[in-house]
Tab-separated table of C-alpha atoms in Angstrom:
chain	number	residue	atom	x	y	z
A	1	MET	CA	23.748	60.466	-69.602
A	2	GLY	CA	23.898	58.091	-72.527
A	3	LEU	CA	23.569	54.398	-71.905
A	4	ASN	CA	26.237	52.006	-73.041
A	5	TRP	CA	24.155	49.933	-75.450
A	6	GLN	CA	26.989	47.569	-76.253
A	7	PHE	CA	27.113	46.606	-72.610
A	8	ILE	CA	23.370	46.135	-72.528
A	9	THR	CA	23.384	43.782	-75.524
A	10	ASP	CA	26.293	41.881	-74.031
A	11	SER	CA	24.551	41.365	-70.733
A	12	LEU	CA	21.268	40.400	-72.358
A	13	PRO	CA	21.821	36.612	-72.054
A	14	LEU	CA	22.521	36.982	-68.343
A	15	TYR	CA	19.248	38.789	-67.810
A	16	ARG	CA	17.355	36.382	-69.990
A	17	GLU	CA	18.562	33.455	-67.953
A	18	ALA	CA	17.829	35.223	-64.672
A	19	ALA	CA	14.353	36.191	-65.841
A	20	TRP	CA	13.769	32.579	-66.779
A	21	THR	CA	14.797	31.506	-63.267
A	22	THR	CA	12.476	34.092	-61.773
A	23	LEU	CA	9.577	32.938	-63.915
A	24	LYS	CA	10.213	29.300	-63.101
A	25	LEU	CA	10.385	29.924	-59.366
A	26	GLY	CA	7.369	32.187	-59.602
A	27	PHE	CA	5.411	29.592	-61.542
A	28	TRP	CA	6.022	26.812	-59.026
A	29	GLY	CA	5.550	29.151	-56.097
A	30	ILE	CA	2.210	30.369	-57.434
A	31	LEU	CA	1.012	26.879	-58.360
A	32	ILE	CA	1.807	25.414	-54.944
A	33	SER	CA	0.384	28.530	-53.250
A	34	LEU	CA	-2.871	27.988	-55.095
A	35	ILE	CA	-3.044	24.371	-53.951
A	36	ILE	CA	-2.182	25.250	-50.340
A	37	GLY	CA	-4.632	28.135	-50.411
A	38	LEU	CA	-7.437	26.013	-51.807
A	39	VAL	CA	-6.931	23.252	-49.246
A	40	CYS	CA	-6.671	25.722	-46.362
A	41	SER	CA	-9.752	27.657	-47.404
A	42	ILE	CA	-11.812	24.467	-47.721
A	43	ILE	CA	-10.660	23.373	-44.259
A	44	LEU	CA	-11.700	26.761	-42.877
A	45	TYR	CA	-14.956	26.752	-44.811
A	46	PHE	CA	-16.090	23.402	-43.433
A	47	ARG	CA	-14.603	24.153	-40.014
A	48	VAL	CA	-12.728	20.850	-39.868
A	49	LYS	CA	-11.709	20.234	-36.257
A	50	VAL	CA	-8.020	20.484	-35.259
A	51	LEU	CA	-6.954	21.136	-38.864
A	52	LYS	CA	-8.812	24.438	-38.665
A	53	THR	CA	-6.613	25.585	-35.790
A	54	ILE	CA	-3.448	24.500	-37.585
A	55	VAL	CA	-4.485	26.389	-40.703
A	56	LYS	CA	-5.253	29.515	-38.689
A	57	VAL	CA	-1.864	29.431	-36.973
A	58	TYR	CA	-0.162	28.875	-40.331
A	59	ILE	CA	-1.970	31.820	-41.912
A	60	GLU	CA	-1.053	34.177	-39.092
A	61	LEU	CA	2.583	33.052	-39.087
A	62	SER	CA	2.921	33.381	-42.803
A	63	ARG	CA	1.164	36.718	-43.147
A	64	ASN	CA	2.925	38.450	-40.295
A	65	THR	CA	6.531	37.647	-41.073
A	66	PRO	CA	8.712	38.848	-43.960
A	67	LEU	CA	9.596	36.473	-46.777
A	68	LEU	CA	13.278	37.300	-46.366
A	69	ILE	CA	13.320	35.896	-42.833
A	70	GLN	CA	11.353	32.859	-43.912
A	71	LEU	CA	13.940	32.225	-46.612
A	72	PHE	CA	16.916	32.780	-44.297
A	73	PHE	CA	15.378	30.441	-41.772
A	74	LEU	CA	14.795	27.751	-44.401
A	75	TYR	CA	18.136	28.147	-46.124
A	76	PHE	CA	20.574	28.886	-43.313
A	77	GLY	CA	18.642	27.820	-40.230
A	78	LEU	CA	17.366	24.420	-41.236
A	79	THR	CA	20.689	23.202	-42.658
A	80	LYS	CA	22.089	23.500	-39.178
A	81	VAL	CA	19.526	21.153	-37.721
A	82	GLY	CA	20.036	18.555	-40.417
A	83	ILE	CA	17.625	19.596	-43.157
A	84	SER	CA	19.569	20.665	-46.209
A	85	LEU	CA	17.716	22.167	-49.148
A	86	SER	CA	18.972	23.656	-52.379
A	87	GLU	CA	18.479	27.391	-52.832
A	88	ASN	CA	15.868	26.888	-55.546
A	89	THR	CA	13.874	24.476	-53.401
A	90	CYS	CA	14.067	26.934	-50.513
A	91	ALA	CA	12.856	29.737	-52.739
A	92	ILE	CA	9.877	27.694	-53.907
A	93	ILE	CA	9.034	26.538	-50.375
A	94	GLY	CA	9.348	30.109	-49.088
A	95	LEU	CA	7.152	31.539	-51.838
A	96	SER	CA	4.571	28.802	-51.328
A	97	PHE	CA	4.605	29.255	-47.562
A	98	LEU	CA	3.987	32.972	-48.002
A	99	GLY	CA	1.634	32.726	-50.954
A	100	GLY	CA	-0.467	29.911	-49.514
A	101	SER	CA	-1.943	32.132	-46.822
A	102	TYR	CA	-2.671	34.964	-49.266
A	103	MET	CA	-4.370	32.561	-51.640
A	104	ALA	CA	-6.286	31.011	-48.732
A	105	GLU	CA	-7.666	34.442	-47.842
A	106	ALA	CA	-8.612	35.064	-51.469
A	107	PHE	CA	-10.444	31.734	-51.775
A	108	ARG	CA	-12.071	32.218	-48.382
A	109	SER	CA	-13.577	35.544	-49.377
A	110	GLY	CA	-14.818	33.842	-52.536
A	111	LEU	CA	-16.336	30.949	-50.618
A	112	GLU	CA	-18.055	33.287	-48.204
A	113	ALA	CA	-19.602	35.142	-51.103
A	114	VAL	CA	-21.479	32.020	-52.236
A	115	SER	CA	-24.962	32.485	-50.876
A	116	LYS	CA	-26.563	29.962	-48.556
A	117	SER	CA	-29.467	29.437	-50.901
A	118	GLN	CA	-27.073	28.055	-53.511
A	119	ILE	CA	-25.862	25.414	-51.102
A	120	GLU	CA	-29.353	24.580	-49.914
A	121	SER	CA	-30.619	24.274	-53.472
A	122	GLY	CA	-27.715	22.016	-54.297
A	123	LEU	CA	-28.437	19.778	-51.353
A	124	SER	CA	-32.138	19.687	-52.117
A	125	ILE	CA	-31.567	18.370	-55.620
A	126	GLY	CA	-29.595	15.568	-54.023
A	127	LEU	CA	-25.977	16.500	-54.645
A	128	SER	CA	-23.409	14.869	-52.406
A	129	LYS	CA	-21.065	17.091	-50.445
A	130	THR	CA	-18.243	16.529	-52.930
A	131	GLN	CA	-20.493	17.266	-55.876
A	132	LEU	CA	-21.789	20.368	-54.126
A	133	VAL	CA	-18.277	21.716	-53.650
A	134	ARG	CA	-17.110	20.685	-57.094
A	135	TYR	CA	-20.054	21.913	-59.189
A	136	VAL	CA	-21.776	24.607	-57.151
A	137	VAL	CA	-19.520	26.231	-54.597
A	138	LEU	CA	-16.069	26.281	-56.198
A	139	PRO	CA	-17.011	27.687	-59.618
A	140	GLN	CA	-18.848	30.608	-58.023
A	141	ALA	CA	-16.259	31.168	-55.340
A	142	PHE	CA	-13.536	31.124	-57.950
A	143	SER	CA	-15.105	33.850	-60.049
A	144	VAL	CA	-15.404	36.110	-57.009
A	145	ALA	CA	-11.860	35.318	-55.942
A	146	VAL	CA	-10.244	35.887	-59.356
A	147	PRO	CA	-9.233	39.525	-58.825
A	148	SER	CA	-7.491	38.843	-55.533
A	149	ILE	CA	-5.929	35.655	-56.874
A	150	GLY	CA	-4.528	37.638	-59.771
A	151	ALA	CA	-3.244	40.348	-57.463
A	152	ASN	CA	-1.580	37.648	-55.372
A	153	CYS	CA	0.101	36.183	-58.449
A	154	ILE	CA	1.619	39.563	-59.264
A	155	PHE	CA	2.576	40.009	-55.634
A	156	LEU	CA	4.344	36.641	-55.573
A	157	LEU	CA	6.128	37.256	-58.845
A	158	LYS	CA	7.421	40.527	-57.398
A	159	GLU	CA	8.423	38.814	-54.179
A	160	THR	CA	10.723	36.543	-56.177
A	161	SER	CA	13.046	39.559	-56.306
A	162	ILE	CA	14.054	38.625	-52.759
A	163	VAL	CA	15.290	35.113	-53.455
A	164	GLY	CA	18.602	36.526	-54.644
A	165	ALA	CA	19.442	36.913	-50.969
A	166	ILE	CA	19.841	33.139	-50.655
A	167	ALA	CA	22.214	32.804	-53.600
A	168	VAL	CA	19.687	32.083	-56.327
A	169	VAL	CA	21.118	33.659	-59.482
A	170	ASP	CA	18.152	35.925	-60.111
A	171	LEU	CA	17.704	39.375	-61.633
A	172	MET	CA	18.790	41.161	-58.476
A	173	ASN	CA	22.006	39.178	-58.176
A	174	VAL	CA	22.897	39.643	-61.835
A	175	THR	CA	22.329	43.389	-61.458
A	176	LYS	CA	24.373	43.589	-58.304
A	177	ASP	CA	27.235	41.684	-59.905
A	178	LEU	CA	27.248	43.863	-62.997
A	179	ILE	CA	27.272	47.004	-60.881
A	180	GLY	CA	30.003	45.597	-58.671
A	181	MET	CA	32.242	44.261	-61.432
A	182	TYR	CA	31.840	46.724	-64.290
A	183	TYR	CA	30.460	49.814	-62.606
A	184	GLN	CA	27.774	50.025	-65.325
A	185	THR	CA	25.187	51.128	-62.787
A	186	PHE	CA	22.641	52.751	-65.081
A	187	GLU	CA	22.771	50.036	-67.712
A	188	ALA	CA	22.317	47.297	-65.138
A	189	LEU	CA	19.441	49.095	-63.403
A	190	PHE	CA	17.826	49.929	-66.729
A	191	MET	CA	17.827	46.263	-67.702
A	192	LEU	CA	16.511	45.259	-64.290
A	193	VAL	CA	13.543	47.604	-64.501
A	194	ALA	CA	12.916	46.716	-68.128
A	195	VAL	CA	12.783	43.008	-67.392
A	196	TYR	CA	10.377	43.468	-64.499
A	197	PHE	CA	8.188	45.661	-66.662
A	198	ILE	CA	8.145	43.086	-69.432
A	199	MET	CA	7.232	40.341	-66.977
A	200	ILE	CA	4.659	42.105	-64.846
A	201	LEU	CA	2.985	44.764	-66.988
A	202	PRO	CA	1.244	42.276	-69.318
A	203	LEU	CA	0.144	40.285	-66.292
A	204	SER	CA	-1.234	43.411	-64.684
A	205	LEU	CA	-3.125	44.385	-67.848
A	206	LEU	CA	-4.419	40.853	-68.228
A	207	LEU	CA	-5.666	41.026	-64.661
A	208	THR	CA	-7.539	44.270	-65.259
A	209	TRP	CA	-9.169	42.740	-68.323
A	210	LEU	CA	-10.020	39.524	-66.484
A	211	GLU	CA	-11.519	41.446	-63.614
A	212	ARG	CA	-13.883	43.219	-65.952
A	213	LYS	CA	-14.808	39.908	-67.620
A	214	VAL	CA	-15.569	38.287	-64.294
A	215	ARG	CA	-17.685	41.238	-63.245
A	216	TYR	CA	-19.782	40.820	-66.380
A	217	ALA	CA	-20.233	37.190	-65.461
A	218	GLU	CA	-21.528	38.278	-62.079
A	219	PHE	CA	-24.211	40.440	-63.595
A	220	GLY	CA	-25.527	37.397	-65.414
A	221	ASN	CA	-26.547	35.744	-62.174
B	1	MET	CA	30.185	21.141	-23.749
B	2	GLN	CA	27.712	21.199	-26.578
B	3	SER	CA	25.309	23.615	-24.986
B	4	LEU	CA	21.802	24.174	-26.157
B	5	GLY	CA	21.848	26.288	-29.294
B	6	ILE	CA	19.310	28.698	-27.913
B	7	SER	CA	21.842	29.898	-25.339
B	8	VAL	CA	23.530	31.830	-28.149
B	9	LEU	CA	20.787	34.396	-27.844
B	10	PHE	CA	21.643	35.240	-24.273
B	11	LYS	CA	25.398	35.057	-24.442
B	12	GLY	CA	27.246	38.295	-23.748
B	13	MET	CA	25.563	41.270	-25.313
B	14	ASN	CA	23.816	39.260	-28.008
B	15	MET	CA	20.259	39.923	-26.946
B	16	GLN	CA	20.949	43.589	-26.440
B	17	ARG	CA	22.598	43.823	-29.851
B	18	LEU	CA	19.678	42.130	-31.549
B	19	LEU	CA	17.297	44.568	-29.925
B	20	GLU	CA	19.500	47.482	-30.986
B	21	GLY	CA	19.274	46.160	-34.537
B	22	LEU	CA	15.537	45.975	-34.107
B	23	LEU	CA	15.575	49.622	-33.085
B	24	VAL	CA	17.125	50.571	-36.443
B	25	THR	CA	14.440	48.551	-38.207
B	26	ALA	CA	11.760	50.201	-36.073
B	27	ARG	CA	13.180	53.664	-36.749
B	28	ILE	CA	13.062	53.127	-40.508
B	29	ALA	CA	9.516	51.751	-40.272
B	30	PHE	CA	8.373	54.592	-38.017
B	31	PHE	CA	9.630	57.444	-40.204
B	32	SER	CA	8.496	55.759	-43.413
B	33	ILE	CA	5.001	55.187	-42.086
B	34	ILE	CA	4.648	58.755	-40.797
B	35	ILE	CA	6.039	60.436	-43.927
B	36	GLY	CA	4.274	57.984	-46.234
B	37	SER	CA	0.922	58.546	-44.537
B	38	LEU	CA	1.166	62.332	-44.650
B	39	LEU	CA	2.210	62.360	-48.307
B	40	GLY	CA	-0.409	59.718	-49.014
B	41	ILE	CA	-3.237	61.751	-47.514
B	42	ALA	CA	-2.219	64.740	-49.612
B	43	LEU	CA	-1.959	62.540	-52.698
B	44	GLY	CA	-5.352	60.983	-51.990
B	45	VAL	CA	-7.013	64.389	-51.768
B	46	ILE	CA	-5.354	65.514	-55.008
B	47	TRP	CA	-6.352	62.206	-56.595
B	48	THR	CA	-10.070	62.928	-56.157
B	49	SER	CA	-9.595	65.841	-58.538
B	50	LYS	CA	-11.887	66.001	-61.542
B	51	SER	CA	-9.007	66.559	-63.930
B	52	LYS	CA	-8.314	63.487	-66.016
B	53	TRP	CA	-4.626	64.291	-66.237
B	54	ILE	CA	-4.115	64.542	-62.500
B	55	ARG	CA	-5.878	61.227	-61.998
B	56	LEU	CA	-3.767	59.615	-64.704
B	57	ILE	CA	-0.532	60.866	-63.190
B	58	CYS	CA	-1.523	59.607	-59.743
B	59	ARG	CA	-2.468	56.262	-61.256
B	60	ILE	CA	0.851	55.924	-63.070
B	61	TYR	CA	2.693	56.848	-59.891
B	62	LEU	CA	0.899	54.064	-58.003
B	63	GLU	CA	1.347	51.525	-60.790
B	64	LEU	CA	5.088	52.171	-60.874
B	65	PHE	CA	5.276	50.905	-57.309
B	66	ARG	CA	2.882	48.058	-57.966
B	67	ILE	CA	4.799	46.780	-60.984
B	68	ILE	CA	8.383	47.278	-59.899
B	69	PRO	CA	9.340	45.372	-56.734
B	70	ILE	CA	10.347	47.438	-53.727
B	71	LEU	CA	13.764	45.809	-53.654
B	72	VAL	CA	14.336	47.067	-57.189
B	73	TRP	CA	13.376	50.566	-56.028
B	74	LEU	CA	15.871	50.289	-53.188
B	75	PHE	CA	18.534	49.326	-55.742
B	76	ILE	CA	17.573	52.199	-58.053
B	77	MET	CA	17.792	54.696	-55.225
B	78	TYR	CA	20.859	53.223	-53.573
B	79	PHE	CA	22.972	52.588	-56.660
B	80	GLY	CA	21.366	54.656	-59.407
B	81	VAL	CA	20.130	57.930	-57.982
B	82	THR	CA	23.105	58.431	-55.705
B	83	THR	CA	25.460	57.913	-58.645
B	84	ALA	CA	23.445	60.093	-60.990
B	85	LEU	CA	23.237	63.002	-58.577
B	86	ASN	CA	26.672	62.323	-57.194
B	87	ILE	CA	25.424	62.384	-53.629
B	88	ASP	CA	26.127	60.063	-50.755
B	89	LEU	CA	23.100	58.666	-48.992
B	90	SER	CA	23.263	56.067	-46.261
B	91	GLY	CA	21.269	52.897	-46.688
B	92	GLU	CA	18.998	53.986	-43.894
B	93	VAL	CA	18.087	57.282	-45.575
B	94	VAL	CA	17.576	55.524	-48.908
B	95	SER	CA	15.240	53.037	-47.225
B	96	VAL	CA	13.173	55.762	-45.598
B	97	ILE	CA	12.882	57.641	-48.902
B	98	VAL	CA	11.831	54.567	-50.890
B	99	PHE	CA	9.416	53.267	-48.278
B	100	SER	CA	7.873	56.724	-47.844
B	101	LEU	CA	7.315	57.139	-51.582
B	102	TRP	CA	5.846	53.657	-51.814
B	103	GLY	CA	3.725	54.183	-48.698
B	104	ALA	CA	2.473	57.473	-50.126
B	105	ALA	CA	1.356	55.738	-53.323
B	106	GLU	CA	-0.531	52.976	-51.513
B	107	MET	CA	-1.901	55.319	-48.857
B	108	GLY	CA	-3.030	57.723	-51.566
B	109	ASP	CA	-5.033	54.929	-53.152
B	110	ILE	CA	-6.614	54.055	-49.796
B	111	VAL	CA	-7.512	57.696	-49.050
B	112	ARG	CA	-8.890	58.163	-52.557
B	113	GLY	CA	-11.038	55.068	-52.198
B	114	ALA	CA	-12.349	56.243	-48.832
B	115	LEU	CA	-13.113	59.777	-50.018
B	116	GLU	CA	-14.837	58.554	-53.160
B	117	SER	CA	-16.955	56.126	-51.193
B	118	LEU	CA	-18.498	59.001	-49.232
B	119	PRO	CA	-21.933	60.002	-50.491
B	120	LYS	CA	-21.871	63.025	-52.740
B	121	HIS	CA	-24.372	64.987	-50.676
B	122	GLN	CA	-21.779	65.288	-47.923
B	123	VAL	CA	-19.666	67.528	-50.132
B	124	GLU	CA	-22.671	69.375	-51.426
B	125	SER	CA	-24.180	69.999	-47.986
B	126	GLY	CA	-20.818	71.144	-46.730
B	127	LYS	CA	-20.495	73.609	-49.565
B	128	ALA	CA	-24.106	74.686	-49.104
B	129	ILE	CA	-23.466	75.781	-45.537
B	130	GLY	CA	-20.523	77.769	-46.818
B	131	LEU	CA	-17.517	75.684	-45.808
B	132	GLY	CA	-14.286	76.408	-47.637
B	133	PHE	CA	-11.953	73.714	-48.994
B	134	TRP	CA	-10.052	73.217	-45.739
B	135	ASP	CA	-13.093	73.280	-43.478
B	136	LEU	CA	-14.889	70.865	-45.756
B	137	TYR	CA	-12.077	68.349	-45.457
B	138	ARG	CA	-11.286	69.096	-41.836
B	139	TYR	CA	-14.815	68.842	-40.410
B	140	VAL	CA	-16.819	66.803	-42.899
B	141	LEU	CA	-14.841	64.502	-45.137
B	142	ILE	CA	-11.736	63.445	-43.221
B	143	PRO	CA	-13.567	62.363	-40.033
B	144	GLN	CA	-15.865	60.154	-42.062
B	145	ALA	CA	-13.185	58.865	-44.389
B	146	VAL	CA	-10.925	57.866	-41.495
B	147	ARG	CA	-13.255	55.033	-40.533
B	148	ARG	CA	-13.202	53.628	-44.011
B	149	MET	CA	-9.498	53.895	-44.513
B	150	LEU	CA	-8.134	52.902	-41.129
B	151	PRO	CA	-8.227	49.112	-41.603
B	152	GLY	CA	-6.443	49.431	-44.948
B	153	ALA	CA	-3.960	51.908	-43.543
B	154	ILE	CA	-3.036	49.636	-40.638
B	155	ASN	CA	-2.660	46.776	-43.078
B	156	LEU	CA	-0.328	48.923	-45.120
B	157	ALA	CA	1.696	49.703	-42.000
B	158	THR	CA	2.080	45.967	-41.363
B	159	ARG	CA	3.241	45.453	-44.915
B	160	MET	CA	5.723	48.298	-44.585
B	161	ILE	CA	7.112	46.865	-41.347
B	162	LYS	CA	7.567	43.486	-43.020
B	163	THR	CA	9.249	45.127	-45.988
B	164	THR	CA	11.819	46.817	-43.736
B	165	SER	CA	13.493	43.404	-43.659
B	166	LEU	CA	14.829	44.209	-47.136
B	167	VAL	CA	17.089	47.003	-45.911
B	168	VAL	CA	19.735	44.468	-44.945
B	169	LEU	CA	20.233	43.889	-48.678
B	170	ILE	CA	21.451	47.454	-49.193
B	171	GLY	CA	23.818	47.323	-46.285
B	172	VAL	CA	21.835	48.719	-43.372
B	173	ILE	CA	22.848	47.203	-40.034
B	174	ASP	CA	19.363	46.176	-39.012
B	175	VAL	CA	18.125	43.349	-36.839
B	176	ILE	CA	18.900	40.764	-39.541
B	177	LYS	CA	22.448	42.024	-40.095
B	178	VAL	CA	23.126	41.918	-36.368
B	179	GLY	CA	21.746	38.394	-36.391
B	180	GLN	CA	24.162	37.461	-39.172
B	181	GLN	CA	27.063	38.947	-37.204
B	182	ILE	CA	26.096	36.908	-34.150
B	183	ILE	CA	25.886	33.779	-36.283
B	184	GLU	CA	29.333	34.465	-37.762
B	185	ASN	CA	30.848	35.049	-34.338
B	186	SER	CA	29.534	31.896	-32.795
B	187	ARG	CA	29.896	29.599	-35.774
B	188	ILE	CA	32.402	27.344	-34.044
B	189	GLU	CA	30.955	27.233	-30.545
B	190	VAL	CA	27.302	27.100	-31.525
B	191	PRO	CA	26.913	25.552	-34.970
B	192	THR	CA	23.122	25.739	-34.759
B	193	ALA	CA	23.199	29.489	-34.122
B	194	SER	CA	21.583	30.389	-37.435
B	195	PHE	CA	18.553	28.270	-36.607
B	196	TRP	CA	18.005	30.065	-33.320
B	197	VAL	CA	18.910	33.555	-34.453
B	198	TYR	CA	16.761	33.523	-37.602
B	199	GLY	CA	14.066	31.766	-35.621
B	200	SER	CA	13.993	34.580	-33.084
B	201	VAL	CA	14.078	37.321	-35.723
B	202	PHE	CA	11.122	35.533	-37.305
B	203	ILE	CA	9.301	35.629	-33.968
B	204	LEU	CA	10.261	39.280	-33.348
B	205	TYR	CA	8.643	40.332	-36.623
B	206	PHE	CA	5.619	38.221	-35.797
B	207	ILE	CA	5.243	39.835	-32.366
B	208	ILE	CA	5.202	43.275	-33.987
B	209	CYS	CA	2.989	42.526	-36.985
B	210	TYR	CA	0.445	40.144	-35.481
B	211	PRO	CA	-1.273	42.657	-33.132
B	212	LEU	CA	-1.470	45.183	-35.958
B	213	SER	CA	-3.167	42.822	-38.376
B	214	LYS	CA	-5.457	41.690	-35.563
B	215	ILE	CA	-6.508	45.299	-34.879
B	216	SER	CA	-7.002	45.929	-38.576
B	217	ARG	CA	-9.306	42.937	-38.906
B	218	LYS	CA	-11.235	43.893	-35.764
B	219	LEU	CA	-11.850	47.403	-37.064
B	220	GLU	CA	-12.859	46.073	-40.443
B	221	ASN	CA	-15.435	43.740	-38.919
B	222	LYS	CA	-16.696	46.396	-36.559
B	223	TRP	CA	-17.137	49.130	-39.136
B	224	ASN	CA	-18.224	47.051	-42.074
B	225	GLY	CA	-20.450	44.646	-40.208
């Protein structure tokens, strides 16, 4: 079963472009997820009234429904009630909606790991609440949360494989088209797997390394 | 008359059809979870082996599923493997195979973690009173490990149920596909159909997954706290 290398080289630009799209969507999705997650976890941490309930409902909704349905709802459902979004915007909103709750959980576990004495010491040396969060709580929480944040980033980058279902020209769609049009099944699948490996393996290794680094930092305390 | 869009759900056989689609989804999830768990338990036990090579192979197996998205695996199985072996597999069978293999990898990791977290003297005491391999696992290790792995396992089940939504992309007529058919059929009469249909599929998944994740969290708090 030899692969048709000519075909692979020819289709390289297509995959490169699709991978670029995936990375771009993934980047924005992860960035916005981080922001949503941070805000949500702080709201939960300080038990802000009303907002706390909204955040809880959001987290449950987002964690217990598949991304594909979220995307379909955004892309096909909302257009029909007057909200029209481009497929890339939908993909980013969908990823952020999903990722936000995962990031919130990651930050929350980090925040909960910060011991009470840290907060009390901070208050006793006269830090304001903002200063306390900014200089004492967040840095420590972040280092505890790093492994799960990293895992979430990989998770989100993998989830981008689904956005092809709403017409984003991503890796999956390119593959499907090549299989459909040229019948070069193995070549197309080979490229698909290769691209995902190239994108995610370094990230995964980086994460393992980072995790070990952070654990060393913990021992210092 | 421009009726309320939500009425599309109850017109004719629509609700029944959606639920039939849901049954296909549920069937795929059910078989995948059962097969995946059984394979996963076996894998987890093998994984605790002292041999470096066995551990490495198990690790690579898991990482393959962690690095390559499940949708890509569905594509590989649906387009690649069937072509390579020249066999004809329905989308449903392909889904069950892929989800089971993936579930086995994740479940294996959970079982391994649970078994390794048990204190060593449990194994040693078991052996000391003369238990064989099977009895050791059956009476000593598994009952204790179950507590530690159940929350993770239920979480995995929730993830697998959510992932069943992908099967529509390899042509399985699941709850989403039925929803799309209903939307197509009523495009003229009920232009807002897609809002209501996707909205209700969204809620259907939520109704199934929410109790599971709730149970998982309860158990986790109860047994860890």
